[in-house]
Coordinates of C-alpha atoms in Angstrom, one line a residue:
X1 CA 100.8 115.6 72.6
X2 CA 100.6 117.8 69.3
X3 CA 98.3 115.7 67.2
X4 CA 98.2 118.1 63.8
X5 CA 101.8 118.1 63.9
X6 CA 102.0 114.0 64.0
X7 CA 99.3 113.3 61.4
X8 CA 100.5 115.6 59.4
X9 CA 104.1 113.8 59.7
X10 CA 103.0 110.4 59.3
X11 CA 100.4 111.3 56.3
X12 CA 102.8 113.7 54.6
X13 CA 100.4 116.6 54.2
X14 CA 97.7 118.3 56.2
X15 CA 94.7 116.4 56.9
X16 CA 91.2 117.6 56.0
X17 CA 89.8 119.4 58.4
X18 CA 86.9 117.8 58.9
X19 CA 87.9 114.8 59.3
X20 CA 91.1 115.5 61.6
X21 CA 88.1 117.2 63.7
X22 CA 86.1 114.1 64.0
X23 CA 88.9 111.3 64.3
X24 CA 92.3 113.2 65.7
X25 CA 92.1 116.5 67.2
X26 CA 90.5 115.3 70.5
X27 CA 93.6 112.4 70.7
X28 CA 96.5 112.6 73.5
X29 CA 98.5 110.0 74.1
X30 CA 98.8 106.8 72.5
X31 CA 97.3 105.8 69.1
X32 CA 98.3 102.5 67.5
X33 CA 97.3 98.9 66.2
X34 CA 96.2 95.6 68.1
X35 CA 96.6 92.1 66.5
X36 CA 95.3 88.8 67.8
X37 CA 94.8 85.1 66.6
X38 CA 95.8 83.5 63.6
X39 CA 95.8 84.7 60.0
X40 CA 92.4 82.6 59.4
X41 CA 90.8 84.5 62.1
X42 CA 92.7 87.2 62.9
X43 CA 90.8 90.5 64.7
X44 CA 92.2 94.3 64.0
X45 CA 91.5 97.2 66.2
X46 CA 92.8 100.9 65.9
X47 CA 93.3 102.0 69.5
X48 CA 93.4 105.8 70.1
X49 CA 93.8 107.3 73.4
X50 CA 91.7 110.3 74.3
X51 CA 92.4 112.7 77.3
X52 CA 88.2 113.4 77.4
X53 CA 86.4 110.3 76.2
X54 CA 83.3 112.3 75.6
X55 CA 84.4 114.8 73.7
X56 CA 86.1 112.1 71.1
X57 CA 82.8 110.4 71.2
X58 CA 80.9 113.7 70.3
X59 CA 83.6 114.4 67.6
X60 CA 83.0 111.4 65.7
X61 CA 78.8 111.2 66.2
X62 CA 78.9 114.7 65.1
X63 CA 79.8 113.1 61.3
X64 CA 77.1 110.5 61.5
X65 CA 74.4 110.5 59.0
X66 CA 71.7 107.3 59.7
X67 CA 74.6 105.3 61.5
X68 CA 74.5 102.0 62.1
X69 CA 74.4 101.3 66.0
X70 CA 73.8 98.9 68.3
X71 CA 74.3 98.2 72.2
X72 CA 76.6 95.5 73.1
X73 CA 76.4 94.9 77.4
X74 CA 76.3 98.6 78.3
X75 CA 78.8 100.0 75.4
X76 CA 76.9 102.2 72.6
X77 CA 78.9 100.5 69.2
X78 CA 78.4 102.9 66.2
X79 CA 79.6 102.1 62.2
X80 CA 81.6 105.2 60.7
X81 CA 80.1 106.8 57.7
X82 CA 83.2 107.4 56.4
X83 CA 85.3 105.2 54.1
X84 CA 89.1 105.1 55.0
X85 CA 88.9 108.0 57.4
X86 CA 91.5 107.0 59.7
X87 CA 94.1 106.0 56.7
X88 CA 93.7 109.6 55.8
X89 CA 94.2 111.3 59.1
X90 CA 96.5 108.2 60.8
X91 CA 98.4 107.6 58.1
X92 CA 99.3 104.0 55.9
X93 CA 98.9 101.4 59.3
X94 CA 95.5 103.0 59.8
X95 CA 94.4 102.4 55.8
X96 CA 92.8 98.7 56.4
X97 CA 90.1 100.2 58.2
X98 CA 87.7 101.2 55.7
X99 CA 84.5 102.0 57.4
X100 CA 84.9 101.1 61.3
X101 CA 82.6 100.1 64.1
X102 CA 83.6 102.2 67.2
X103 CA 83.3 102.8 70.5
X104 CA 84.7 104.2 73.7
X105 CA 86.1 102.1 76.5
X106 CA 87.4 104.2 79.5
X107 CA 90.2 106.6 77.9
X108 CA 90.2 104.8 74.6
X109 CA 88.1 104.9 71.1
X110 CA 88.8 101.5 69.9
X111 CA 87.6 100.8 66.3
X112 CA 87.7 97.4 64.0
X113 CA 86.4 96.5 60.9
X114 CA 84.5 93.3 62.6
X115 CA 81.6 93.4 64.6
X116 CA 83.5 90.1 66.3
X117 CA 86.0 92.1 67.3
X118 CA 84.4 95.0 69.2
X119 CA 82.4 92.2 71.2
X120 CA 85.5 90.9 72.2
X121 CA 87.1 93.9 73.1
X122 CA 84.3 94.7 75.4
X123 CA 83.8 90.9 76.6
X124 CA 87.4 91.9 77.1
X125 CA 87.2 95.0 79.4
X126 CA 84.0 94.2 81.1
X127 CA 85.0 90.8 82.4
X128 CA 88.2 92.5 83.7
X129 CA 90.4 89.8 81.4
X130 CA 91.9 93.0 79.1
X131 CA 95.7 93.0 79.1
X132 CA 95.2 96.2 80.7
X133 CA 93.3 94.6 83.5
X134 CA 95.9 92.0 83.9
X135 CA 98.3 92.1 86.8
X136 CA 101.0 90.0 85.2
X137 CA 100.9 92.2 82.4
X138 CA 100.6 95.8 84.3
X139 CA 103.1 95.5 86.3
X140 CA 105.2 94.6 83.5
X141 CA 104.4 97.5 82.3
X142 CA 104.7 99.7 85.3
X143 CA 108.4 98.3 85.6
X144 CA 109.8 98.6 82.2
X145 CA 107.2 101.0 79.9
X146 CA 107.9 104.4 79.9
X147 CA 107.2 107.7 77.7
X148 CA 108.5 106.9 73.6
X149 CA 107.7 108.1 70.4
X150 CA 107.3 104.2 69.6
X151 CA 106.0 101.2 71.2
X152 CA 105.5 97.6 70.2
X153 CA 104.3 95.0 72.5
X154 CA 103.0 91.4 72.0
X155 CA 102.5 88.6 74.6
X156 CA 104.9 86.1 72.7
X157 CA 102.9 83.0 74.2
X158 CA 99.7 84.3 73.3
X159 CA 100.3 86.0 70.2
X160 CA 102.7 84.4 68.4
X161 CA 100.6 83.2 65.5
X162 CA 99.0 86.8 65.3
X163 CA 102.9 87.5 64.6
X164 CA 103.4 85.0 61.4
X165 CA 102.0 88.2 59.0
X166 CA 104.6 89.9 59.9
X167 CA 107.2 87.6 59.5
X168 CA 110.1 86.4 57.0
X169 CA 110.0 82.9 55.8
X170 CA 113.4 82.8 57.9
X171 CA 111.7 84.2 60.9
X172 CA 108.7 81.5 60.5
X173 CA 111.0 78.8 60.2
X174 CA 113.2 80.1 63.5
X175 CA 109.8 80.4 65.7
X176 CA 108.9 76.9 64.8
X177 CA 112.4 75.2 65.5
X178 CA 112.3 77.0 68.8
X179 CA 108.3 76.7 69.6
X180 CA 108.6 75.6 73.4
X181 CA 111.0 78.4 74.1
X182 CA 108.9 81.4 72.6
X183 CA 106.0 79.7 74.5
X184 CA 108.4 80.4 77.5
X185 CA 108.5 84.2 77.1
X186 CA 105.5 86.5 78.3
X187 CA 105.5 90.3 77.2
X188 CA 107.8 91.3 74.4
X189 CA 108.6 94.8 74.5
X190 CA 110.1 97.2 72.3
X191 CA 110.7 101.0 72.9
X192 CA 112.1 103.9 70.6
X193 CA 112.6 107.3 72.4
X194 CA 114.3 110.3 70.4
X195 CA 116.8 112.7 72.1
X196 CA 117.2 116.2 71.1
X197 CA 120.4 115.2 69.4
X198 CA 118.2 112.9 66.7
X199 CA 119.1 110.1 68.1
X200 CA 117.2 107.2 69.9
X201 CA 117.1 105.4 72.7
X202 CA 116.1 102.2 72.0
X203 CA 114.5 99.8 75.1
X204 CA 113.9 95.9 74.6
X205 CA 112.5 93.3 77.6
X206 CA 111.2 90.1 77.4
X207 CA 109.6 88.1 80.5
X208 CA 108.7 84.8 81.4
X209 CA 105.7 83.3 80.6
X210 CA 105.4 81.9 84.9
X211 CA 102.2 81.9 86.3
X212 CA 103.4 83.4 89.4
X213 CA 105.3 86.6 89.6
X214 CA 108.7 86.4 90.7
X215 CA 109.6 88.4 94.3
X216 CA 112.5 89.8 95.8
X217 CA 113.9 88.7 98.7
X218 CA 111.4 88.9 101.3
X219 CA 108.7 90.8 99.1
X220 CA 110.8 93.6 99.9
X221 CA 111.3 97.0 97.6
X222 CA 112.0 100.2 98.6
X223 CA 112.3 103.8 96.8
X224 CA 113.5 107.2 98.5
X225 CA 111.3 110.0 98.0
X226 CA 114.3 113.0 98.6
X227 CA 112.9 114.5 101.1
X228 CA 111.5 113.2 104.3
X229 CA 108.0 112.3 104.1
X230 CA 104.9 114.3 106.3
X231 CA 102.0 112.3 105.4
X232 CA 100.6 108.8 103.8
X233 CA 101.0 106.2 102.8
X234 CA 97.9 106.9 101.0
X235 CA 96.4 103.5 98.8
X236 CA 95.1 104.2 95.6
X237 CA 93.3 102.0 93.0
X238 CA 95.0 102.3 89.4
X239 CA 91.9 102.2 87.1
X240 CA 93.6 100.2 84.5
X241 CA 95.9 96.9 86.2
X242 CA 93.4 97.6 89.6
X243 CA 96.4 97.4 91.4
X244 CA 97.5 99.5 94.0
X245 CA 99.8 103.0 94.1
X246 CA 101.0 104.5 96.8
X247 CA 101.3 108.3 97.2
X248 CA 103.3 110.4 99.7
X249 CA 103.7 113.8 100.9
X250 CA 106.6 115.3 101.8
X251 CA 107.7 118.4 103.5
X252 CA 108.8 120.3 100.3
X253 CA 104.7 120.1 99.9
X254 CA 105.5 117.6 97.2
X255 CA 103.0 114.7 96.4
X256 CA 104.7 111.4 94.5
X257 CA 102.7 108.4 93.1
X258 CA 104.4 105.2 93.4
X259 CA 103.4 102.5 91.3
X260 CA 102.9 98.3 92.8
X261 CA 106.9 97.6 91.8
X262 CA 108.1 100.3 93.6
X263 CA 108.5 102.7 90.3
X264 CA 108.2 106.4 91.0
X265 CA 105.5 107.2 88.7
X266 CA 105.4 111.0 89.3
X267 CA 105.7 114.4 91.2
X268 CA 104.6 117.4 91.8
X269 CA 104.4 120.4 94.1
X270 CA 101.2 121.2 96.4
X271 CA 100.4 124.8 98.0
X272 CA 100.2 123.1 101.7
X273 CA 99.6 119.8 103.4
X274 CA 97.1 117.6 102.7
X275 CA 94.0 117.5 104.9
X276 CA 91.8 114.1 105.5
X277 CA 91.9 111.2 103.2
X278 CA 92.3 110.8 99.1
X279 CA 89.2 110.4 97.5
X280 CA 89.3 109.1 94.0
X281 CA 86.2 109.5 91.9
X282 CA 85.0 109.1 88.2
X283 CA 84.0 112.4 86.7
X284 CA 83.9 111.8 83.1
X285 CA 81.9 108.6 84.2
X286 CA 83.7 106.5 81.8
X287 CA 85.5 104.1 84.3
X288 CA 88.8 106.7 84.5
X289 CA 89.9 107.4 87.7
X290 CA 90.8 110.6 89.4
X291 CA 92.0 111.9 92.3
X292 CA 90.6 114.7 94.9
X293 CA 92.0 116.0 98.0
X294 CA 92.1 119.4 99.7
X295 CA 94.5 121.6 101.6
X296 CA 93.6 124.9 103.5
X297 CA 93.8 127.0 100.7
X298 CA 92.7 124.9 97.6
X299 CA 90.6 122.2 96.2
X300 CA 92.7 119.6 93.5
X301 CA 91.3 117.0 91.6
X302 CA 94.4 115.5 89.3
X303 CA 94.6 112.6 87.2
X304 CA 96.6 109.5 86.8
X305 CA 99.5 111.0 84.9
X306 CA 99.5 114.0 87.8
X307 CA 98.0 116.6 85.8
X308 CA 95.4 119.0 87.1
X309 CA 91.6 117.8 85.5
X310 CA 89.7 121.1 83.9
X311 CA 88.3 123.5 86.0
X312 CA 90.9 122.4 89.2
X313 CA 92.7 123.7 91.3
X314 CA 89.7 125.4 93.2
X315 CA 91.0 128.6 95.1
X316 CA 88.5 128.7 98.2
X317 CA 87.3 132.1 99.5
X318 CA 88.3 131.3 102.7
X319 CA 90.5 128.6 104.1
X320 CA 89.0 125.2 104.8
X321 CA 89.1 124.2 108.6
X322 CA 88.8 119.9 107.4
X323 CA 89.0 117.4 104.8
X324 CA 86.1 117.7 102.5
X325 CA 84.4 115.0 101.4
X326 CA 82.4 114.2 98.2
X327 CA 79.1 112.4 97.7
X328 CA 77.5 110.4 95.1
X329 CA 74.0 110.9 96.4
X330 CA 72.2 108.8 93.9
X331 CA 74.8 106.8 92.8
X332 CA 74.7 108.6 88.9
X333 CA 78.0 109.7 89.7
X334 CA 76.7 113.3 89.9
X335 CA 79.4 114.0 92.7
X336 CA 79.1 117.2 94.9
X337 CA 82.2 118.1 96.9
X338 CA 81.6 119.2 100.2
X339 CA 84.2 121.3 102.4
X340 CA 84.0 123.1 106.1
X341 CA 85.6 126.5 106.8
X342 CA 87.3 128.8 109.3
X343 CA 84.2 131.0 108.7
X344 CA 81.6 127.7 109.8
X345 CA 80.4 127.8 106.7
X346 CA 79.9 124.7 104.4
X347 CA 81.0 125.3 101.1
X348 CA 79.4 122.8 98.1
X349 CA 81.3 121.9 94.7
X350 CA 80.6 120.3 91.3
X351 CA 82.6 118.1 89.6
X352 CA 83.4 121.2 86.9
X353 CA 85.1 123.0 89.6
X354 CA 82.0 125.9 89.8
X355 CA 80.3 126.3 93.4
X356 CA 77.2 124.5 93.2
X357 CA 74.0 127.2 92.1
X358 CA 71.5 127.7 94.5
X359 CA 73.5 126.3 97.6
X360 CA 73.5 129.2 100.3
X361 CA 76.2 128.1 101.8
X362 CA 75.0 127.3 105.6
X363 CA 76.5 128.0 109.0
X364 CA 77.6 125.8 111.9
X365 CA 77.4 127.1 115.6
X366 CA 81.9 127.1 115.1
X367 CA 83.7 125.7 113.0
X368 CA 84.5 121.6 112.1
X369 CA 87.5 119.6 112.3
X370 CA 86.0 116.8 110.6
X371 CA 84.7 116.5 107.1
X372 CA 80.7 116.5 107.1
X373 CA 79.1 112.9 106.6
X374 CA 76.5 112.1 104.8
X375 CA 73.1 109.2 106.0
X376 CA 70.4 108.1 103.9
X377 CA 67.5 106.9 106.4
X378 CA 63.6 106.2 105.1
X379 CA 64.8 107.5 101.9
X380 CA 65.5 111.1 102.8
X381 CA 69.6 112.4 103.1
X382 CA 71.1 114.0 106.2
X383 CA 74.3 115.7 106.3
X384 CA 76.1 115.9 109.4
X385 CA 78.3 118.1 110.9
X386 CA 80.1 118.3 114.4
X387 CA 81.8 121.5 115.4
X388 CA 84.9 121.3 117.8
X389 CA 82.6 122.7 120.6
X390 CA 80.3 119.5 120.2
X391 CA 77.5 121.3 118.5
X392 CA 75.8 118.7 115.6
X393 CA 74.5 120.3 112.8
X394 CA 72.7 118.1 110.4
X395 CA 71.2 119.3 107.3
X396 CA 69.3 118.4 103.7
X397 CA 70.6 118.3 100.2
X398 CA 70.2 121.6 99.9
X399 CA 71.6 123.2 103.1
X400 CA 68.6 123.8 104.9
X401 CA 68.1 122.5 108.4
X402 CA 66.5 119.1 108.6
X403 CA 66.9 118.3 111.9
X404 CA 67.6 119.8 115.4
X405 CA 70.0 117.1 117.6
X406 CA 69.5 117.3 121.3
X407 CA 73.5 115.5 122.0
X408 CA 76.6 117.8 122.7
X409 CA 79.5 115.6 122.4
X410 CA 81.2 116.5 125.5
X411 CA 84.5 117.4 126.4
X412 CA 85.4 115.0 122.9
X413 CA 89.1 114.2 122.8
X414 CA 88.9 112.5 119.4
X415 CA 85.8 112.3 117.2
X416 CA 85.4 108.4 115.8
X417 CA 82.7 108.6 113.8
X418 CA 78.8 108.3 113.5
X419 CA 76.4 105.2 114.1
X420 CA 73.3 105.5 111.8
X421 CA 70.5 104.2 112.8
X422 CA 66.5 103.3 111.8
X423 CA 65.4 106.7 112.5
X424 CA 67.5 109.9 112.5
X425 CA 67.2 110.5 116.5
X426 CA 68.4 107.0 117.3
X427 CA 71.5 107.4 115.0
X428 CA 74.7 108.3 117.6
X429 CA 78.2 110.0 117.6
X430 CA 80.9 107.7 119.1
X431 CA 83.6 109.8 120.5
X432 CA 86.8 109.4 123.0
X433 CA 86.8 112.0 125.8
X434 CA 89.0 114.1 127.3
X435 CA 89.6 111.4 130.3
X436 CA 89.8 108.5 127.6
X437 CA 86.6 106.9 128.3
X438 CA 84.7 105.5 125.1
X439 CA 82.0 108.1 124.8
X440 CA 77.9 107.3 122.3
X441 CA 75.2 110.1 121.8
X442 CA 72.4 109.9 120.3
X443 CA 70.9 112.5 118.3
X444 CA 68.1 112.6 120.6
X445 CA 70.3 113.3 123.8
X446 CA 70.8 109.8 125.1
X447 CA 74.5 109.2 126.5
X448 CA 76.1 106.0 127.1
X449 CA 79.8 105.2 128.3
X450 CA 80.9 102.2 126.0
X451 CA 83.8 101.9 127.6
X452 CA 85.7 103.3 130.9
X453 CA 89.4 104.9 130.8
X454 CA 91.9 102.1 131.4
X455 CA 94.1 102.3 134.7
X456 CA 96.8 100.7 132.9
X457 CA 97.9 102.4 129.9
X458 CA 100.8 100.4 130.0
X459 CA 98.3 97.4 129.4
X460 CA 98.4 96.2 125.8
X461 CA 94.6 94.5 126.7
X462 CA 93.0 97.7 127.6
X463 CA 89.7 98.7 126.7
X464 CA 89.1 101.6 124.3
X465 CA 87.2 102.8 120.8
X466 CA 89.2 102.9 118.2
X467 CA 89.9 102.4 114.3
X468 CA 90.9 98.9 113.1
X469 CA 90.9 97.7 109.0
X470 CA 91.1 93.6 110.9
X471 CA 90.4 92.2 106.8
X472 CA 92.8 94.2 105.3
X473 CA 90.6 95.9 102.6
X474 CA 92.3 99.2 103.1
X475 CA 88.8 100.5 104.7
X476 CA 89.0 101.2 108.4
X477 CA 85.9 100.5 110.4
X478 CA 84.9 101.1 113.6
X479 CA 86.0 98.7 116.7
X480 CA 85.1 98.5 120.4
X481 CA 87.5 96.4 122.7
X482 CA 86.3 95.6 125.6
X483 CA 87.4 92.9 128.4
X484 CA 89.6 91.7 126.7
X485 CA 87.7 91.4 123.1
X486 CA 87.2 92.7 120.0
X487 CA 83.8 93.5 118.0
X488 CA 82.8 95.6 115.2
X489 CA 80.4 98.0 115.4
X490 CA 78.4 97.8 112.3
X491 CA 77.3 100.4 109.8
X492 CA 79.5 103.0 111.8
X493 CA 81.3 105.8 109.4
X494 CA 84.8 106.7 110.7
X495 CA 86.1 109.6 110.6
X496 CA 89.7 109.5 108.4
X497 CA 93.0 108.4 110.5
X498 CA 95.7 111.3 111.1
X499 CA 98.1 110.3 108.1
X500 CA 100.6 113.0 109.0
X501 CA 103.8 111.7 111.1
X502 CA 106.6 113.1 112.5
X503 CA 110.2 113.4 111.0
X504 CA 111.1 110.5 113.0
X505 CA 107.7 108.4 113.0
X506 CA 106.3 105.9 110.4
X507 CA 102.9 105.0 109.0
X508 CA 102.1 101.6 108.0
X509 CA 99.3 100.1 105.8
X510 CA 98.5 96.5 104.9
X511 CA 96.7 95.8 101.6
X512 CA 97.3 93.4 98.6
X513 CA 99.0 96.1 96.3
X514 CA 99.8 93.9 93.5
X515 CA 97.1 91.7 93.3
X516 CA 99.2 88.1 93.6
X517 CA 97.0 86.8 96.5
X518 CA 99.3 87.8 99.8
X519 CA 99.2 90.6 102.0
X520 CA 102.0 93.4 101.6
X521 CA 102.5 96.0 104.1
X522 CA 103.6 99.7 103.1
X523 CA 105.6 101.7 105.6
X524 CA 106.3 105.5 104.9
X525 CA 109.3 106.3 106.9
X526 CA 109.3 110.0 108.0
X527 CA 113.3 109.6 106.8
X528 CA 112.0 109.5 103.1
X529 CA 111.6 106.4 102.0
X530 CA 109.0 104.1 101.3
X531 CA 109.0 100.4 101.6
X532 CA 106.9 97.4 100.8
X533 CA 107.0 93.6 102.1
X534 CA 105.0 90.7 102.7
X535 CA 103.2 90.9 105.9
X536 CA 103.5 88.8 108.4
X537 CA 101.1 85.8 108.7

């Protein structure tokens, strides 16, 4: 976390300044070596972590004079003009680097002396076979790797003749009396942590080399949060295994992450309840993952270690009446946040945290309850809005009216979502009235009852419109059942499920968290306390 404090530490002096500008100062995290094959063809990488990729990558360009560079499948790979750079700034395990390829793979600058070696690395990330990538491997991580001022990792079956450099003659002559047993083990870790007292804790695990993971009893784990949960469980992707976490709200206004094993990951304190659904989105546009969500009063995107991302919080001038939701209009990744207010205004967002410039932020007849959707049709963008009178507002990119609906969504009980269409008059609002009859409008004023309020409530066959993830994706879609069955009803965009509960209720989601192939099912307990076990077939 203080990077001119650690160079200077490990290199015994202060570093130049600039080179510690170029290949240090933008570094948080970790920094450290990666081995792998044999010592005939063994590959080295440096691997530094940085908390803005693009700024790293800026840092180091900036010292290029008539680089070398290429493009390898996407990734810009550029030679380093300087010789032994990073044994100057990174100290003695950095000094066999003498004048580095580089390049920048989501939060990392990875650099190696071979050309071989970058290729693989990105063969690596982009084919999804990285360690990082690897469930086996992540979760090992997620349930063992913590925080430490030292780590040291190998995959003993994988890498144990990347280890013979390292090694005594004694050692050698151990690993090969015992070959089938290393061959055995999976990740080796090993963990130094200092205490303020100077001295360490000191962590080692080793795991089998199985080729499935092993489960509890029942698939089951479960973790107390401490207090007792108002909302989720909300499913989110992990950028790095691609495994699933799990976040929770509870009523201290407290969020908590929850890794795939059950490990609380982290915590921290909101300003209210969370409104709508978690959206997670890529605003350095470097594959890194972060997370945006809204309460009344504020707008938070946060990343994966819980930390607020420049420029967020976003204090709203006036307090937001639903979820917002965020668009990628032309899928560049240029994201605009969108939020509705207790004013019926429509407020528009970048992803620097700055109110979008010349977006006069438009009115609705009264204010929404719903976040604002978005339709593409014959190559032109609609955003629409319903108020909670059942006035549809739909408007253009840039807040000006593009078209004037004809429906009112009558006497609407629950709104389920919209039905685009070939033409934006044809496109509908599906809707359960006040009387529960299954309610469709079009934008042109045509009204049609999909389905009629059931007699028998009682009747676990009844007909109704409703929300329904039937693949177990983790993306809800909308259902009709009627006389007895079930159908989709394509291309429809729900509105986001209630995920608040009562102090005595509990939420349940199905997804596979932990990538092994089966079904898990993830039950917040308004108690405070979190569960997961295999579903039932």
């Amino acid at each position: 976390t203080d990077v001119k404090r650690f160079t200077a530490d490990v290199t015994g002096s202060d570093v130049d300044g600039s080179l510690f500008r170029a290949y240090a100062e933008w570094a948080h995290g970790a920094a450290g070596i990666a081995v792998a094959g044999s010592d005939s063809i063994s590959q080295h990488w440096a691997v530094i972590q940085a908390e803005d990729p693009l700024r790293a990558a800026a840092a180091i360009t900036a010292r290029c004079t008539g680089c070398d560079t290429l493009g390898y499948r996407g990734v810009r790979v550029t030679r380093s003009t300087d010789t032994s750079a990073l044994g100057s700034v990174w100290g003695a395990g950095f000094e066999d680097f003498e004048r580095p390829w580089w390049c920048v793979l989501n939060d990392k600058v990875i650099f190696s002396d071979q050309l071989g070696a970058m290729r693989a690395s990105i063969d690596a990330w982009t084919d999804g076979s990285s360690l990082a990538q690897d469930p086996k491997a992540a979760g090992f991580f997620q349930r063992y790797a913590s925080e430490a001022g030292f780590t040291w990792w190998c995959n003993a079956a994988e890498g144990l003749e990347a280890l013979r450099g390292d090694m005594k003659e004694r050692g050698v002559r151990a690993v090969d009396a015992r070959r089938e047993a290393w061959h055995q083990l999976g990740g080796c870790l090993l963990q130094l942590s200092p205490d303020d007292d100077g001295t360490f804790q000191i962590t080692g695990c080793l795991s089998s080399n199985s080729t499935s993971a092993p489960h509890s009893a029942g698939g089951l784990w479960s973790v107390s949060i401490g207090a007792p949960i108002t909302a989720g469980p909300f499913l989110l992707t992990d950028h790095l295994s691609r495994t699933k976490q799990i976040l929770v709200q509870d009523k201290k206004q407290r969020i908590t992450l929850i890794s795939c094993t059950g490990k609380s990951l982290w915590q921290r304190e909101l300003d209210g309840p969370i409104m709508g659904e978690l959206h997670q989105v890529d605003r350095f546009k470097n594959g890194k993952l972060q997370l945006l969500f809204n309460t009344a009063a504020h707008i938070y995107m946060i990343d994966r270690n819980g930390k607020d991302v420049s420029g967020f919080p976003i204090s709203l001038p006036e307090q937001a009446s639903a979820p917002l939701n965020v668009f990628d209009y032309d899928g560049k990744k240029e994201y605009r946040v969108l939020v509705p207010t207790v004013e019926a205004r429509l407020l528009n967002y970048g992803m620097d945290g700055k109110a979008v410039q010349g977006w006069d932020p438009p009115h609705t007849p009264a204010t929404c309850g719903v976040p604002v959707q978005h339709l593409r049709i014959g190559g032109k963008d609609y955003l629409v809005l319903v108020d909670h009178t059942g006035g549809v507002t739909v408007l253009d990119r840039r807040g000006e009216k593009r078209y004037a609906p004809k429906l009112e969504v009558v006497a609407a009980a629950r709104l389920i979502g919209l039905r685009p269409a070939l033409d934006i008059g044809t496109c509908s609002v599906l809707w359960v009235d006040s009387a529960g009859n299954g309610m469709c409008a079009s934008f042109s004023g045509a009204v049609d009852t999909l389905v009629h309020a059931p007699l028998e409530i009682a009747n676990s066959s009844i007909d109704h419109l409703g929300l329904s993830d039937p693949d177990k994706d983790d993306h809800e879609e909308v259902w009709l059942w009627k006389n007895g069955k079930a159908s989709s009803i394509p291309g429809a965009i729900p509105y986001p499920a209630d995920r608040s509960m009562r102090a005595s209720a509990s939420n349940s989601r199905q997804c596979d968290i932990n990538l092994d192939g089966a079904l898990e099912t993830v039950t917040a307990f308004g108690t405070g306390r979190v569960t997961v076990q295999r579903a039932e077939p």
